[in-house]
Coordinates of C-alpha atoms in Angstrom, one line a residue:
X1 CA -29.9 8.1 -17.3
X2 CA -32.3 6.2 -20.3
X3 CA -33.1 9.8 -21.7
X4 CA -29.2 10.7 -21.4
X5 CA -28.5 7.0 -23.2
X6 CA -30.9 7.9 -25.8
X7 CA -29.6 11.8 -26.7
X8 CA -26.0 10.2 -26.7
X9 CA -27.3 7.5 -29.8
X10 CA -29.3 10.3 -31.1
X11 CA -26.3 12.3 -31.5
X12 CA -24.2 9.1 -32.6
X13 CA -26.9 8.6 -35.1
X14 CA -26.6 11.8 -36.7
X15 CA -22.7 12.1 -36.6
X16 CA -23.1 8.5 -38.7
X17 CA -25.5 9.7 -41.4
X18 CA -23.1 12.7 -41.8
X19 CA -20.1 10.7 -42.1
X20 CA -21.6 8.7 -45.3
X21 CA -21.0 12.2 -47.0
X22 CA -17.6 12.9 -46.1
X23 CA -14.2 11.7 -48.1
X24 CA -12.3 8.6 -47.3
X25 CA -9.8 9.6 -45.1
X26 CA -7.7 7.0 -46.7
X27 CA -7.7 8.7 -50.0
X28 CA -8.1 12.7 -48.7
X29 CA -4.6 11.6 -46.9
X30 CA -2.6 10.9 -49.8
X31 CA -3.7 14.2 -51.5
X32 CA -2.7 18.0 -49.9
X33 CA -5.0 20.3 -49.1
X34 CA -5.0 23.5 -48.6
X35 CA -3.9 26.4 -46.7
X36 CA -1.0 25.0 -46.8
X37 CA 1.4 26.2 -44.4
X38 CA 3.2 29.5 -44.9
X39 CA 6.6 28.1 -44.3
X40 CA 8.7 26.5 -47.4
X41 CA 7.6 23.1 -47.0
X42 CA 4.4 24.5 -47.8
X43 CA 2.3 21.6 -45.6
X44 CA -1.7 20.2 -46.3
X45 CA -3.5 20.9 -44.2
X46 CA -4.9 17.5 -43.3
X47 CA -8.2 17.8 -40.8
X48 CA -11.4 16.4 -41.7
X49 CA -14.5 19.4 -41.6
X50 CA -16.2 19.5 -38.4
X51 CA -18.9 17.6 -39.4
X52 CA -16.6 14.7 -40.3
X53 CA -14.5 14.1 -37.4
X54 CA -15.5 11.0 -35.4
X55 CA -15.1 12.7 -32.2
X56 CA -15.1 16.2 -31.3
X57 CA -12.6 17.5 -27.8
X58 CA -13.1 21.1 -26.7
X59 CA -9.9 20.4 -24.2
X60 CA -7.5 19.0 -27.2
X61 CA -9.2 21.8 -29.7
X62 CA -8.2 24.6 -27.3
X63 CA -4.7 22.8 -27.0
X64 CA -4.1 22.7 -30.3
X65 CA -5.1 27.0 -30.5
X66 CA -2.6 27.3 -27.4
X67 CA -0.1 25.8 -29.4
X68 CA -0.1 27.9 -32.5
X69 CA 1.2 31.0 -30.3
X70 CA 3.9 29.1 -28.8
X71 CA 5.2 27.2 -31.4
X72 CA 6.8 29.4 -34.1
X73 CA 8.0 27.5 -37.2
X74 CA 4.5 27.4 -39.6
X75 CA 5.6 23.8 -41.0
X76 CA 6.2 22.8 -37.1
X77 CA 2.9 23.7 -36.1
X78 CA 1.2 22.4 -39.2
X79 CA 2.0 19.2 -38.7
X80 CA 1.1 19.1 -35.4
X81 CA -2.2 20.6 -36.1
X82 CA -2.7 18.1 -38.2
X83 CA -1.1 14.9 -36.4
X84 CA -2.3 15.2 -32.8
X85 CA -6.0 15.3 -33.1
X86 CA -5.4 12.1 -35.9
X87 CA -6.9 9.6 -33.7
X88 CA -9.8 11.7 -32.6
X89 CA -10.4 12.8 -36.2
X90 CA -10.2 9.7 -38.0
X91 CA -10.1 6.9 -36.0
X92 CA -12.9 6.8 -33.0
X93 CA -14.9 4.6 -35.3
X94 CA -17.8 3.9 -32.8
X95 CA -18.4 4.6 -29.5
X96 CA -21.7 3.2 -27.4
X97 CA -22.6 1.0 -24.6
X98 CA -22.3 -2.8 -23.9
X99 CA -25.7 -4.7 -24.9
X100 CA -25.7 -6.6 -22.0
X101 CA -25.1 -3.2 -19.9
X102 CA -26.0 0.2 -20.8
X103 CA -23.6 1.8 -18.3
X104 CA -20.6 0.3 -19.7
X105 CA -19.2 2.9 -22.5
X106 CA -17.4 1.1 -25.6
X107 CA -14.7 2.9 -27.5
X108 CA -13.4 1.2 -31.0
X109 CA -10.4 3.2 -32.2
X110 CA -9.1 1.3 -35.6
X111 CA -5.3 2.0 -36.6
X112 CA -5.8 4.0 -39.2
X113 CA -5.5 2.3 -42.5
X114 CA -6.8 -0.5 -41.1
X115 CA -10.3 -1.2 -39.6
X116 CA -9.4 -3.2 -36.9
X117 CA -8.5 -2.5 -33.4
X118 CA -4.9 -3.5 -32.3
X119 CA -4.5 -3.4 -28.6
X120 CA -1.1 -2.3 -28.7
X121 CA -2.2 0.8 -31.6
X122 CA -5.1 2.1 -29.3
X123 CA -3.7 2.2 -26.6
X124 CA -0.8 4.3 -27.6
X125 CA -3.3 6.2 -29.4
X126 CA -5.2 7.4 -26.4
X127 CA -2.1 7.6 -24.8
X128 CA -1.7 10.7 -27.1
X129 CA -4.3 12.5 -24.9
X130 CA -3.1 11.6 -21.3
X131 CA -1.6 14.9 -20.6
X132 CA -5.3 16.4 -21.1
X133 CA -7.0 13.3 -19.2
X134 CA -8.8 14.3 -16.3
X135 CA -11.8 12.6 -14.0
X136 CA -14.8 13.2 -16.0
X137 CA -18.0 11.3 -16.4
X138 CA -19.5 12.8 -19.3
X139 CA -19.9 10.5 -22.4
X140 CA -18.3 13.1 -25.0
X141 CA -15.4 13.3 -22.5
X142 CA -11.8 12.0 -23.4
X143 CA -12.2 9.8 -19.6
X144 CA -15.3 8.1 -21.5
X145 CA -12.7 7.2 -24.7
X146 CA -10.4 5.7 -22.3
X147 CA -12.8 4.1 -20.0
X148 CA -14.3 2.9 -23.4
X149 CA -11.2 1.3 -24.8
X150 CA -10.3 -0.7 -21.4
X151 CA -13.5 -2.2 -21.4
X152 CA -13.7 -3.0 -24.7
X153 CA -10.1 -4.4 -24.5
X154 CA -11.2 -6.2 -21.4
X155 CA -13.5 -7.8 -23.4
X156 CA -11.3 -8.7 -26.3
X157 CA -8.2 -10.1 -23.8
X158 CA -10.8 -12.2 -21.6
X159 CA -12.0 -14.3 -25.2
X160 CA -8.8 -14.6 -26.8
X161 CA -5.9 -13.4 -24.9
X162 CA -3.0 -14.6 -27.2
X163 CA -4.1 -12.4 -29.9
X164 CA -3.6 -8.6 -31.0
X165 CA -6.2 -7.3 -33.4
X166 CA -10.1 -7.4 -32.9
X167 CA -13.3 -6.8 -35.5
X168 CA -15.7 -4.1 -34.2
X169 CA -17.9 -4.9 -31.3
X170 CA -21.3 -6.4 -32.5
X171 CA -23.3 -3.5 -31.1
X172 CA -21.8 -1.4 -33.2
X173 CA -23.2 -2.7 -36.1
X174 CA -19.9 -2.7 -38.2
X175 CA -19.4 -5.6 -40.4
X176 CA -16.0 -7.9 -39.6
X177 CA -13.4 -7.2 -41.3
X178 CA -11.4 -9.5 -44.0
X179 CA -8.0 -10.1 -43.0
X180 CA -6.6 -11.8 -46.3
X181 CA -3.0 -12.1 -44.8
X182 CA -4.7 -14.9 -42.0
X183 CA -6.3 -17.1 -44.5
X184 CA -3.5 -19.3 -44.3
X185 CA -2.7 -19.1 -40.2
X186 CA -2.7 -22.5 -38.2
X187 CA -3.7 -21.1 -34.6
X188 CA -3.6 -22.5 -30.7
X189 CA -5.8 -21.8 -29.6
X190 CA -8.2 -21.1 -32.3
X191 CA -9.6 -18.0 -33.0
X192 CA -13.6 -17.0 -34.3
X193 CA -12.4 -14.5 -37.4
X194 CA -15.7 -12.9 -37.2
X195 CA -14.3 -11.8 -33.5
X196 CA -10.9 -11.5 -34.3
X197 CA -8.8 -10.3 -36.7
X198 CA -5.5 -11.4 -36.0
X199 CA -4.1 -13.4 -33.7
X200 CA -0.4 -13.0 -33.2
X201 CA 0.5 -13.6 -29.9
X202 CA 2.6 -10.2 -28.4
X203 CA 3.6 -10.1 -25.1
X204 CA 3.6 -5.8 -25.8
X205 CA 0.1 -6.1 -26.5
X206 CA -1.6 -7.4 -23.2
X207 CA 1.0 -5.0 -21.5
X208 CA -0.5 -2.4 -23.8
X209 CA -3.9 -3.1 -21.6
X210 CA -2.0 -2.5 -18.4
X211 CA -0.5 0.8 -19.7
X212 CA -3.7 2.0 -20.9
X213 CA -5.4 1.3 -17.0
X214 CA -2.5 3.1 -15.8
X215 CA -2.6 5.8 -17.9
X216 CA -5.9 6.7 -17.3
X217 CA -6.1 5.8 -13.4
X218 CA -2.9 8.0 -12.8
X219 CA -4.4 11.0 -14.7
X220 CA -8.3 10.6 -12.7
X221 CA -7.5 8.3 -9.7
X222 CA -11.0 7.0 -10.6
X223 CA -10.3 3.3 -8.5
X224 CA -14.0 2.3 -8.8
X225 CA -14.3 2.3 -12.5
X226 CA -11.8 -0.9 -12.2
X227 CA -14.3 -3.0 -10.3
X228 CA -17.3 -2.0 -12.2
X229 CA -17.4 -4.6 -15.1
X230 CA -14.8 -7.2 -16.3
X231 CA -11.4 -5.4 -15.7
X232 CA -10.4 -7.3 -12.8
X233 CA -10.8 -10.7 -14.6
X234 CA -9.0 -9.8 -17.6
X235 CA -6.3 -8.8 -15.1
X236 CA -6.8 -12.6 -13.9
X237 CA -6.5 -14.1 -17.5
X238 CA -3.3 -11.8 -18.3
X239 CA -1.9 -13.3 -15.2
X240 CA -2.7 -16.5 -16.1
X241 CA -1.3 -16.5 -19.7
X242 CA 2.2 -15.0 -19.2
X243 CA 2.3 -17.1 -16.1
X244 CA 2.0 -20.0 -18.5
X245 CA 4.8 -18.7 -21.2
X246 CA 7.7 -18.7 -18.7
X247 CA 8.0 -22.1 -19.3
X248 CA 11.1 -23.4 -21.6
X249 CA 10.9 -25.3 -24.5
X250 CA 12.3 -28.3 -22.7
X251 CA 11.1 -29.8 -19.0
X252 CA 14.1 -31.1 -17.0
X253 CA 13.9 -34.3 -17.9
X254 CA 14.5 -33.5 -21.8
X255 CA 10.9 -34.2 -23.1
X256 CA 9.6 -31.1 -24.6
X257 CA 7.0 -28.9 -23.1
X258 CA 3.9 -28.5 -25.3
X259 CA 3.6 -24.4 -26.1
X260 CA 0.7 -22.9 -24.7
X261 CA 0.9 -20.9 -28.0
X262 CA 1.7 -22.0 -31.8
X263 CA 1.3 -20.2 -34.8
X264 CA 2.2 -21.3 -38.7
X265 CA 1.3 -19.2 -41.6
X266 CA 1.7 -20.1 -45.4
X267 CA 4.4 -17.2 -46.2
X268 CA 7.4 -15.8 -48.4
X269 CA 8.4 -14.2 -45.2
X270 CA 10.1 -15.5 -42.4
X271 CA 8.9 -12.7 -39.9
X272 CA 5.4 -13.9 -40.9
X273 CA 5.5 -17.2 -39.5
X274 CA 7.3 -19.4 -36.2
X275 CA 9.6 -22.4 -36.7
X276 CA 9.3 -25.5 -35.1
X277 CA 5.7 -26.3 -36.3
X278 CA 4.9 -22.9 -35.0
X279 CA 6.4 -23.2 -31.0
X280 CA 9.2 -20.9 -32.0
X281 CA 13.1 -21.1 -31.7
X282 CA 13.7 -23.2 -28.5
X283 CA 14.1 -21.1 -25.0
X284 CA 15.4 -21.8 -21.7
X285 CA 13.1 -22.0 -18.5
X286 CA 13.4 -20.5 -15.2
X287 CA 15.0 -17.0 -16.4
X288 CA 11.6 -15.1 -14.9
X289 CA 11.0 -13.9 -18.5
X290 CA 7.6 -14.4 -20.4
X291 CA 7.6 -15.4 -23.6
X292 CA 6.3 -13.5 -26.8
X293 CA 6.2 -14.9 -30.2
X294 CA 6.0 -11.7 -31.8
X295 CA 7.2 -8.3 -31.2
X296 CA 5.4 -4.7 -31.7
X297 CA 6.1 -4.4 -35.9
X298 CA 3.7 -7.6 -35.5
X299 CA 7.2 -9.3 -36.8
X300 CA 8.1 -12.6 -35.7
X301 CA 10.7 -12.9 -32.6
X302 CA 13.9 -14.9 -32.9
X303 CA 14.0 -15.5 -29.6
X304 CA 11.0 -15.2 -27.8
X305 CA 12.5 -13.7 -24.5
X306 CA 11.9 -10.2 -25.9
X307 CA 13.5 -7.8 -23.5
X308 CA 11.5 -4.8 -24.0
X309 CA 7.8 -6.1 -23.6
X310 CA 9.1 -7.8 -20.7
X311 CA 10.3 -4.3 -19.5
X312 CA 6.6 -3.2 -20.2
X313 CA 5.3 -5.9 -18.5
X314 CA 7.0 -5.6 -15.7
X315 CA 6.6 -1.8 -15.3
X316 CA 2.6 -1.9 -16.0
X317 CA 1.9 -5.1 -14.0
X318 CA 3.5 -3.5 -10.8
X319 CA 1.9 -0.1 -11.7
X320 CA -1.6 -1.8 -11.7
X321 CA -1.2 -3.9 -8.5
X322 CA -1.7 -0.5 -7.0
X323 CA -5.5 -0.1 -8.9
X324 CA -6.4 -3.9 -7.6
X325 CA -5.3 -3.4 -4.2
X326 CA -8.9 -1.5 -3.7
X327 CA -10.8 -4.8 -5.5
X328 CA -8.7 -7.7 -5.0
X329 CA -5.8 -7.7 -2.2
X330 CA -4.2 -11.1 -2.8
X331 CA -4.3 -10.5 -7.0
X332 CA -2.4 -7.2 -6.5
X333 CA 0.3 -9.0 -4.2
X334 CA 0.4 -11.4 -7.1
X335 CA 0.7 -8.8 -9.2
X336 CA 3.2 -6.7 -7.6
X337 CA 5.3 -10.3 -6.9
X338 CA 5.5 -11.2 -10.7
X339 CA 6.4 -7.8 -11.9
X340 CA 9.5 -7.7 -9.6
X341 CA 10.3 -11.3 -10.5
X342 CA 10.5 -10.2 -14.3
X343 CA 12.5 -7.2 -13.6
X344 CA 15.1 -9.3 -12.0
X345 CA 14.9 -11.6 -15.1
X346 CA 15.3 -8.6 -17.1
X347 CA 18.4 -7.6 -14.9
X348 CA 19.6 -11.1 -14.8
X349 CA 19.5 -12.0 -18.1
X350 CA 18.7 -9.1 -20.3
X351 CA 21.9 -7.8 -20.2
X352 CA 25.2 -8.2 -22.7
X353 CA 28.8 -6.7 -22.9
X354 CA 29.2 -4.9 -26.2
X355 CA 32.8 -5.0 -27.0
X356 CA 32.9 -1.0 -27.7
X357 CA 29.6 0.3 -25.9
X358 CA 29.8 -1.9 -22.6
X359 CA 26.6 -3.3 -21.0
X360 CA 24.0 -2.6 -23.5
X361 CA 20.1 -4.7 -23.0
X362 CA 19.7 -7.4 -25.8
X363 CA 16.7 -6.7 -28.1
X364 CA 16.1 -10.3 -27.3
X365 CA 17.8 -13.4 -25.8
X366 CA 16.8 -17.3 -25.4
X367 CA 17.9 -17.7 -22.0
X368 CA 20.9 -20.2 -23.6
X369 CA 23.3 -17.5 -24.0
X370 CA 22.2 -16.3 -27.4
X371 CA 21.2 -13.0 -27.9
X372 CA 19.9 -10.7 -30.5
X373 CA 21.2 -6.9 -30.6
X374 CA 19.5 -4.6 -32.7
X375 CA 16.0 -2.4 -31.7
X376 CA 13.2 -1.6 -33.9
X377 CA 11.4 1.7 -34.8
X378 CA 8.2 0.0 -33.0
X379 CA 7.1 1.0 -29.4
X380 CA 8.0 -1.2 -26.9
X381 CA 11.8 -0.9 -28.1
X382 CA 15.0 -0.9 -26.4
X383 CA 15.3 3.1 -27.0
X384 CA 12.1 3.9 -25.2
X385 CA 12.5 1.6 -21.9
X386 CA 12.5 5.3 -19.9
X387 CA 8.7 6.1 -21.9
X388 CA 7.7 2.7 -20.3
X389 CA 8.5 3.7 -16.8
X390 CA 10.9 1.0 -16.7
X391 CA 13.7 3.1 -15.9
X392 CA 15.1 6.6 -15.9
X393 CA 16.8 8.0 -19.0
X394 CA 20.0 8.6 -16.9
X395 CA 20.5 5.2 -16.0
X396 CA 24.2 4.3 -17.4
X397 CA 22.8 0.3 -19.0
X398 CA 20.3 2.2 -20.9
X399 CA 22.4 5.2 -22.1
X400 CA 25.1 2.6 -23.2
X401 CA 22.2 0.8 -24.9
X402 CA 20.7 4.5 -26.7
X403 CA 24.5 5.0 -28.1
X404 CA 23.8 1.4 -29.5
X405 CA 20.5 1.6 -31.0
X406 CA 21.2 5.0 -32.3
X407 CA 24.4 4.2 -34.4
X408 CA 25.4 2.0 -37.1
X409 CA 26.2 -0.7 -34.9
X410 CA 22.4 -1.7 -34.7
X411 CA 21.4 -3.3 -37.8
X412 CA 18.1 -1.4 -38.5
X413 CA 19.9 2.1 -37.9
X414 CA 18.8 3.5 -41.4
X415 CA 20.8 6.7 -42.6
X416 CA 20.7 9.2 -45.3
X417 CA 20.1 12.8 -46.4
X418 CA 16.3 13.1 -45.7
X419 CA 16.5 11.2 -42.1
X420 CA 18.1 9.2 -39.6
X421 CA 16.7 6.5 -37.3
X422 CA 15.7 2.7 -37.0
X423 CA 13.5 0.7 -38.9
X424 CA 12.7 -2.5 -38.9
X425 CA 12.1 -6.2 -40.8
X426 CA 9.0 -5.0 -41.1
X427 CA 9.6 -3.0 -44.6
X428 CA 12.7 -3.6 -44.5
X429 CA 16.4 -1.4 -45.3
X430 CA 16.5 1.5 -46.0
X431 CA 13.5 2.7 -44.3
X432 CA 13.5 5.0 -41.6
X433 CA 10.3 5.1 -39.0
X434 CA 9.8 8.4 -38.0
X435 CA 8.3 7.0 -34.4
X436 CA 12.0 5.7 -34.0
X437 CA 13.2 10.0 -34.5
X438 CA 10.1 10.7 -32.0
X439 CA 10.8 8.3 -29.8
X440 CA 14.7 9.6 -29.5
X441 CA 13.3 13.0 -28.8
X442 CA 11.4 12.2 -26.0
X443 CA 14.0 9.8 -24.2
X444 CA 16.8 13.4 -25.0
X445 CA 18.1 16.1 -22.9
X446 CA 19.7 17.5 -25.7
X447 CA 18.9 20.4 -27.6
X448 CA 21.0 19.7 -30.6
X449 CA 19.6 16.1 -30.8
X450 CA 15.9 17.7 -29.9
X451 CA 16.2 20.5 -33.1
X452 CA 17.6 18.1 -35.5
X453 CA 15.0 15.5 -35.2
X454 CA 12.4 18.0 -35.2
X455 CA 14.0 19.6 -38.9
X456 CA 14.1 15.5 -40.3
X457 CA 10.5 14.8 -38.8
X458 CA 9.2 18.4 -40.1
X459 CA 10.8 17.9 -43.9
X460 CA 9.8 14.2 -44.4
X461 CA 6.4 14.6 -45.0
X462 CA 6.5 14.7 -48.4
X463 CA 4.7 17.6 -48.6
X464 CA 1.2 15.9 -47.0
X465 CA 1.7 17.0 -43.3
X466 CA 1.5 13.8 -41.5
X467 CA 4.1 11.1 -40.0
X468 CA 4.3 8.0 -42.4
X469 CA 5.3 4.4 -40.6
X470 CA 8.8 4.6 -43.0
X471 CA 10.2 7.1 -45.4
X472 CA 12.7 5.9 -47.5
X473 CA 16.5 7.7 -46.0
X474 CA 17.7 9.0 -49.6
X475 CA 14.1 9.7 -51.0
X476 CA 11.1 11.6 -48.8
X477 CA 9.2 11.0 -51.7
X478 CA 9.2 7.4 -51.2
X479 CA 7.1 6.0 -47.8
X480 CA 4.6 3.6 -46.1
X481 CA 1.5 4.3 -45.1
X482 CA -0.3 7.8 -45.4
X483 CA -2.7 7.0 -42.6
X484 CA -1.2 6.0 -39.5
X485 CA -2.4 7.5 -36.5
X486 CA 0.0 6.3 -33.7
X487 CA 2.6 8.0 -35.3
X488 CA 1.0 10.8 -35.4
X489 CA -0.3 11.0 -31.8
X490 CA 3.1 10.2 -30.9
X491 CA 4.4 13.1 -32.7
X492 CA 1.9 15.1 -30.8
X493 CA 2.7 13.8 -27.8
X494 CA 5.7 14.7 -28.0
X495 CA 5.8 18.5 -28.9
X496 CA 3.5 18.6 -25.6
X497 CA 6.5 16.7 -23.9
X498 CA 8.8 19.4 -25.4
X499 CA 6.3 22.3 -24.5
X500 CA 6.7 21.7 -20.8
X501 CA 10.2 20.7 -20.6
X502 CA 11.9 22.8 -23.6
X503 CA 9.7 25.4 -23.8
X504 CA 12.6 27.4 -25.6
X505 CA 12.7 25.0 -28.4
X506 CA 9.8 25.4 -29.9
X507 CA 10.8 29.3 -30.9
X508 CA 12.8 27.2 -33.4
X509 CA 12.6 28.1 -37.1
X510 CA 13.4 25.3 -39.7
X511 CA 12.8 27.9 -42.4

């Protein structure tokens, strides 16, 4: 096992000296490379060389050469070659073992852009690769990157569980990250920056944790990995928190609770900060719902019952009482009891009547009577509840509430010529996220809708053959962000999604 431990940094070693030779991926992504594709969008081809990949996947490498013979359209398949190996490409920036235990595998995945590691982003990221997941114990398997990234996250949520993006592991050796945007935040708890790099307390971003155990147990049934090293108390300290944020803002003799949670940054933005000296808008107790200051853009809440990271919650929390049955039989009944208890708050209180729709879910609600109805582009969203195993597309609430979000009655539906779909506070009007048009196509049964996305995703590029976060609705030319791989492995995600339930579809030309 030492000489295997040894080969593995070896190899590490070596993929590290090589990488100080290749291009920024940040700059070689704004710029198109050729081949391009042979269609008449004429895509870059936007791979790193061998040598310069972070990690290297026979299985997704032999998925991506099945594809090109199934999919026809050349700009179709170029941008998936080029967006569903993103994360492995570019964004695997170290993988080892745990100082204090050399069996305990590491995996840092930054967002992109940004090196830092959101637990929300990686875990959606690896989600990419979950259709190719299988039991495997081999350190330059995709089981290690997962197994990896729940440890890692473990470790993150059991320091500082209200916050969302962490600094590389010391043992990697990577230096932390400045975050110039926090230099101003007021924090409760406080927060070491050289450990963290933000701390925005998101209910979708524990649940992230949950959906990444899932995700990997349900692909590899691998129960013992869970009560190994320090999943089972991270579990614990999840519990603990969101058990601690169903409180309301006022205890029932009218004093006011003090918020387990505050955050106050100095900002020209009001999604940036919280009111009320950083508690939030006030919210009512006893509704079964768990808080969330901020939602999935990393945008403030208005109110801080946020439907669909409850939804997540709920789903992943009951999903996992399965895995700690095996380790911890009274924690899973917990488990399993809290879930249902916030799906009946979801049910309960979740819920409005739309004077044209019907019963649609609220994006958000304060357990008063206010709600707020609109969805954003970002993943958990009202439009992706049946992605979240929350519920099945079918179901009539949710259909009601896709009409909604997919229309000009939600206030972040963006329209145009280039593309159609919602956006968000987060760069405001106007702005289309293609996740939002990837997201629709996974949640469809409909061909029409399926093609049509598929023609504004594969025309929106701008030429560089990779999904931005926004792209302007009148303008393809105009967008945010040329590196951002959870787009991308959504995208990818997605055409895999289509290849085994629309096989037919991907015959399509967009030529």
């Amino acid at each position: 096992m030492t000489l295997l431990l040894l080969l593995f940094s070896f190899l590490f070693g070596i993929l590290h000296a090589v990488s100080a030779q290749c291009p920024n991926y940040d700059d070689f992504s704004r710029e198109r490379h050729e081949p391009y594709s042979a269609g008449k969008y004429q895509l870059s081809y936007q791979r790193p060389t061998a040598a310069c990949r972070k990690f290297n996947s026979s299985d997704v490498e032999v998925t991506i050469q099945h594809m090109r013979k199934l999919v026809k359209d050349p700009d179709l398949f170029r941008l998936f070659e080029n967006a569903f190996p993103n994360t492995l490409d570019t964004t695997v920036t170290w993988k080892g073992y745990a100082a204090d235990d050399s069996t305990e595998e590491l995996t840092f995945v930054t967002t992109g852009d940004i090196v830092a590691m959101w637990l929300r982003d990686s875990a959606n990221q690896m989600r990419s690769y979950k259709s190719l997941l299988k039991a495997d114990d081999s350190p330059d398997s995709l089981a290690s990157l997962f197994r990896g990234a729940i440890n890692l996250q473990a470790r993150y949520i059991l320091r500082n569980p209200y916050c969302n993006a962490f600094q590389a592991p010391t043992e990697s050796g990577l230096p932390p990250q400045d975050n110039g945007y926090a230099d101003t935040d007021k924090v409760t708890p406080p927060y070491n920056t050289s450990f963290v790099f933000e701390c925005k307390y998101e209910l979708d971003s524990i649940s992230a944790f949950l959906q990444l155990s899932y995700d990997y147990y349900s692909k590899t049934k691998d129960s013992d990995f869970f009560g190994k090293f320090q999943w089972v108390n991270a579990v614990q300290t999840i519990l603990n928190v969101t058990e601690g944020l169903l409180i309301g803002t006022y205890a029932d003799d009218g004093s006011v609770n003090e918020s387990p949670y505050t955050f106050q940054r100095g900002s020209t933005s009001a999604t940036e900060t919280l009111t009320n000296s950083g508690a939030g808008n006030p919210v009512k107790g006893g509704t079964g719902l768990v808080r969330s200051a901020f939602r999935p853009s990393d945008d403030s809440t208005i109110y801080q019952l946020f439907i669909p990271a409850n939804m997540q919650f709920s789903s992943y929390l009951g999903k996992c009482a399965k895995i700690m049955e095996a380790h911890d039989a009274g924690l899973a009944r917990r488990m399993s009891d809290f879930a249902s208890s916030v799906r009946n708050g979801i049910e309960a209180h979740g819920k409005v009547q739309h004077p044209v729709l019907g019963k649609i879910y609220a994006y958000e609600v304060d357990g008063f009577g206010s709600s707020n109805l609109m969805d954003d582009a970002n993943v958990p969203s009202l439009l992706s509840a049946p992605i979240l195993d929350y519920l099945d597309a079918s179901d009539r609430t949710y259909q009601n509430t896709r009409k909604f979000v997919l229309s000009t009655w939600n206030p972040y539906y963006m329209h145009g010529p280039v593309l159609n779909g919602t956006g968000g506070p987060h760069v405001g009007p106007g702005k289309a996220w293609p996740m939002s048009i990837i997201t629709s196509l996974l949640t469809s049964d409909d061909d029409g809708e399926i093609v049509a996305g598929l023609q504004m995703l594969v025309s929106s590029t701008d030429g560089l053959g990779l999904i931005h976060e926004s792209v302007d609705t009148f303008n393809a030319s105009e967008w945010t962000r040329e590196w951002f791989s959870w787009a991308n492995g959504l995208f990818g995600e997605m055409l895999l999604d289509l290849r085994d339930r629309k096989p037919h579809l991907l015959k399509t030309s967009f030529q």
